[in-house]
XYZ file of C-alpha atoms in Angstrom:
123
model
C 21.542 -9.809 100.631
C 24.097 -8.970 98.006
C 26.636 -7.254 100.260
C 28.257 -10.322 101.804
C 31.398 -9.595 99.782
C 31.636 -6.151 101.393
C 31.860 -7.498 104.934
C 35.144 -7.708 106.805
C 35.787 -7.283 110.504
C 38.473 -4.658 109.812
C 36.165 -2.791 107.445
C 33.427 -2.757 110.061
C 35.699 -1.496 112.838
C 37.183 1.163 110.549
C 33.734 2.432 109.550
C 32.585 2.529 113.173
C 35.733 4.391 114.225
C 35.454 6.910 111.390
C 31.682 7.459 111.235
C 30.292 6.074 114.496
C 29.414 9.438 116.007
C 27.855 10.636 112.757
C 25.851 7.395 112.392
C 24.523 7.782 115.917
C 24.669 5.741 119.083
C 21.543 3.706 118.408
C 22.663 2.504 114.969
C 26.139 1.745 116.305
C 24.595 -0.286 119.147
C 22.560 -2.365 116.690
C 25.613 -2.904 114.482
C 27.580 -4.059 117.527
C 24.770 -6.433 118.509
C 24.929 -7.979 115.045
C 28.716 -8.174 115.183
C 28.752 -9.909 118.574
C 25.986 -12.239 117.399
C 28.068 -13.122 114.340
C 31.002 -14.017 116.594
C 28.889 -16.430 118.684
C 29.664 -20.045 117.748
C 26.117 -21.164 118.586
C 24.435 -18.945 115.985
C 23.021 -20.877 112.993
C 24.689 -20.391 109.617
C 21.580 -18.881 108.063
C 21.519 -16.168 110.763
C 25.223 -15.512 110.221
C 24.579 -15.075 106.474
C 21.864 -12.493 107.219
C 24.189 -10.659 109.590
C 27.094 -10.655 107.123
C 24.808 -9.224 104.438
C 23.552 -6.459 106.731
C 27.005 -5.560 108.036
C 28.352 -5.633 104.486
C 25.622 -3.191 103.485
C 26.523 -0.950 106.426
C 30.201 -0.958 105.418
C 29.628 -0.560 101.678
C 29.977 2.938 100.275
C 27.488 1.915 97.569
C 24.079 1.875 99.211
C 20.662 3.310 98.465
C 21.320 6.643 100.177
C 24.974 7.727 100.446
C 26.042 7.954 104.086
C 27.454 11.447 103.566
C 24.006 12.907 102.799
C 23.073 15.008 105.837
C 20.213 13.765 108.056
C 19.028 10.863 105.857
C 22.394 9.331 104.952
C 22.149 6.495 107.450
C 18.383 5.920 107.151
C 18.784 3.008 104.768
C 21.464 1.501 107.011
C 19.108 1.701 110.000
C 16.445 -0.108 107.967
C 18.760 -2.896 106.788
C 20.345 -3.393 110.217
C 16.925 -3.320 111.902
C 15.540 -5.917 109.508
C 18.536 -8.145 110.142
C 18.041 -7.872 113.905
C 14.376 -8.811 113.542
C 15.351 -11.878 111.469
C 18.045 -13.123 113.881
C 16.434 -12.024 117.137
C 16.216 -15.600 118.436
C 20.035 -15.793 118.280
C 20.589 -12.612 120.312
C 21.076 -13.358 123.997
C 21.715 -11.224 127.075
C 25.462 -11.816 126.928
C 25.544 -10.347 123.414
C 23.459 -7.358 124.506
C 25.790 -6.842 127.467
C 28.884 -6.967 125.249
C 27.420 -4.359 122.913
C 26.336 -2.255 125.890
C 29.806 -2.391 127.439
C 31.409 -1.292 124.166
C 28.872 1.535 123.830
C 29.642 2.672 127.348
C 33.340 2.846 126.431
C 32.852 4.557 123.073
C 29.955 6.929 123.776
C 30.054 7.251 127.572
C 26.333 6.429 127.738
C 24.453 5.934 130.977
C 23.082 2.589 132.098
C 19.532 3.830 131.351
C 20.425 4.865 127.800
C 21.966 1.484 127.061
C 19.003 -0.337 128.630
C 16.651 1.577 126.311
C 18.599 0.280 123.304
C 18.603 -3.266 124.709
C 14.863 -3.164 125.398
C 14.143 -2.348 121.748
C 15.709 -5.709 120.869
C 14.458 -7.877 123.734
């Protein structure tokens, strides 16, 4: 992916804080799963490169469909993040899913069942 240069932890956290509700809980959960996977020391470098590209794309204001476009603005982000998750799925463990779920519970006040639905889409 060509967006590795766009990735920074601060940039990611700023985008999530500013646009997280607009992006939607499911996309934010997947982004958090990628972020926690990236932080895991046991994840292979090639998986980390995929994750950095996807998170860079999510952060970048220059993507296929501008994020400010109503309804479809985050559709391309969902696709890129989803593809990245499918590529690095073997590096995503229960601890990572739990970390993302805990953060989602704090940020979105989601129920256990809602978070489990998101986790099950990755498992």
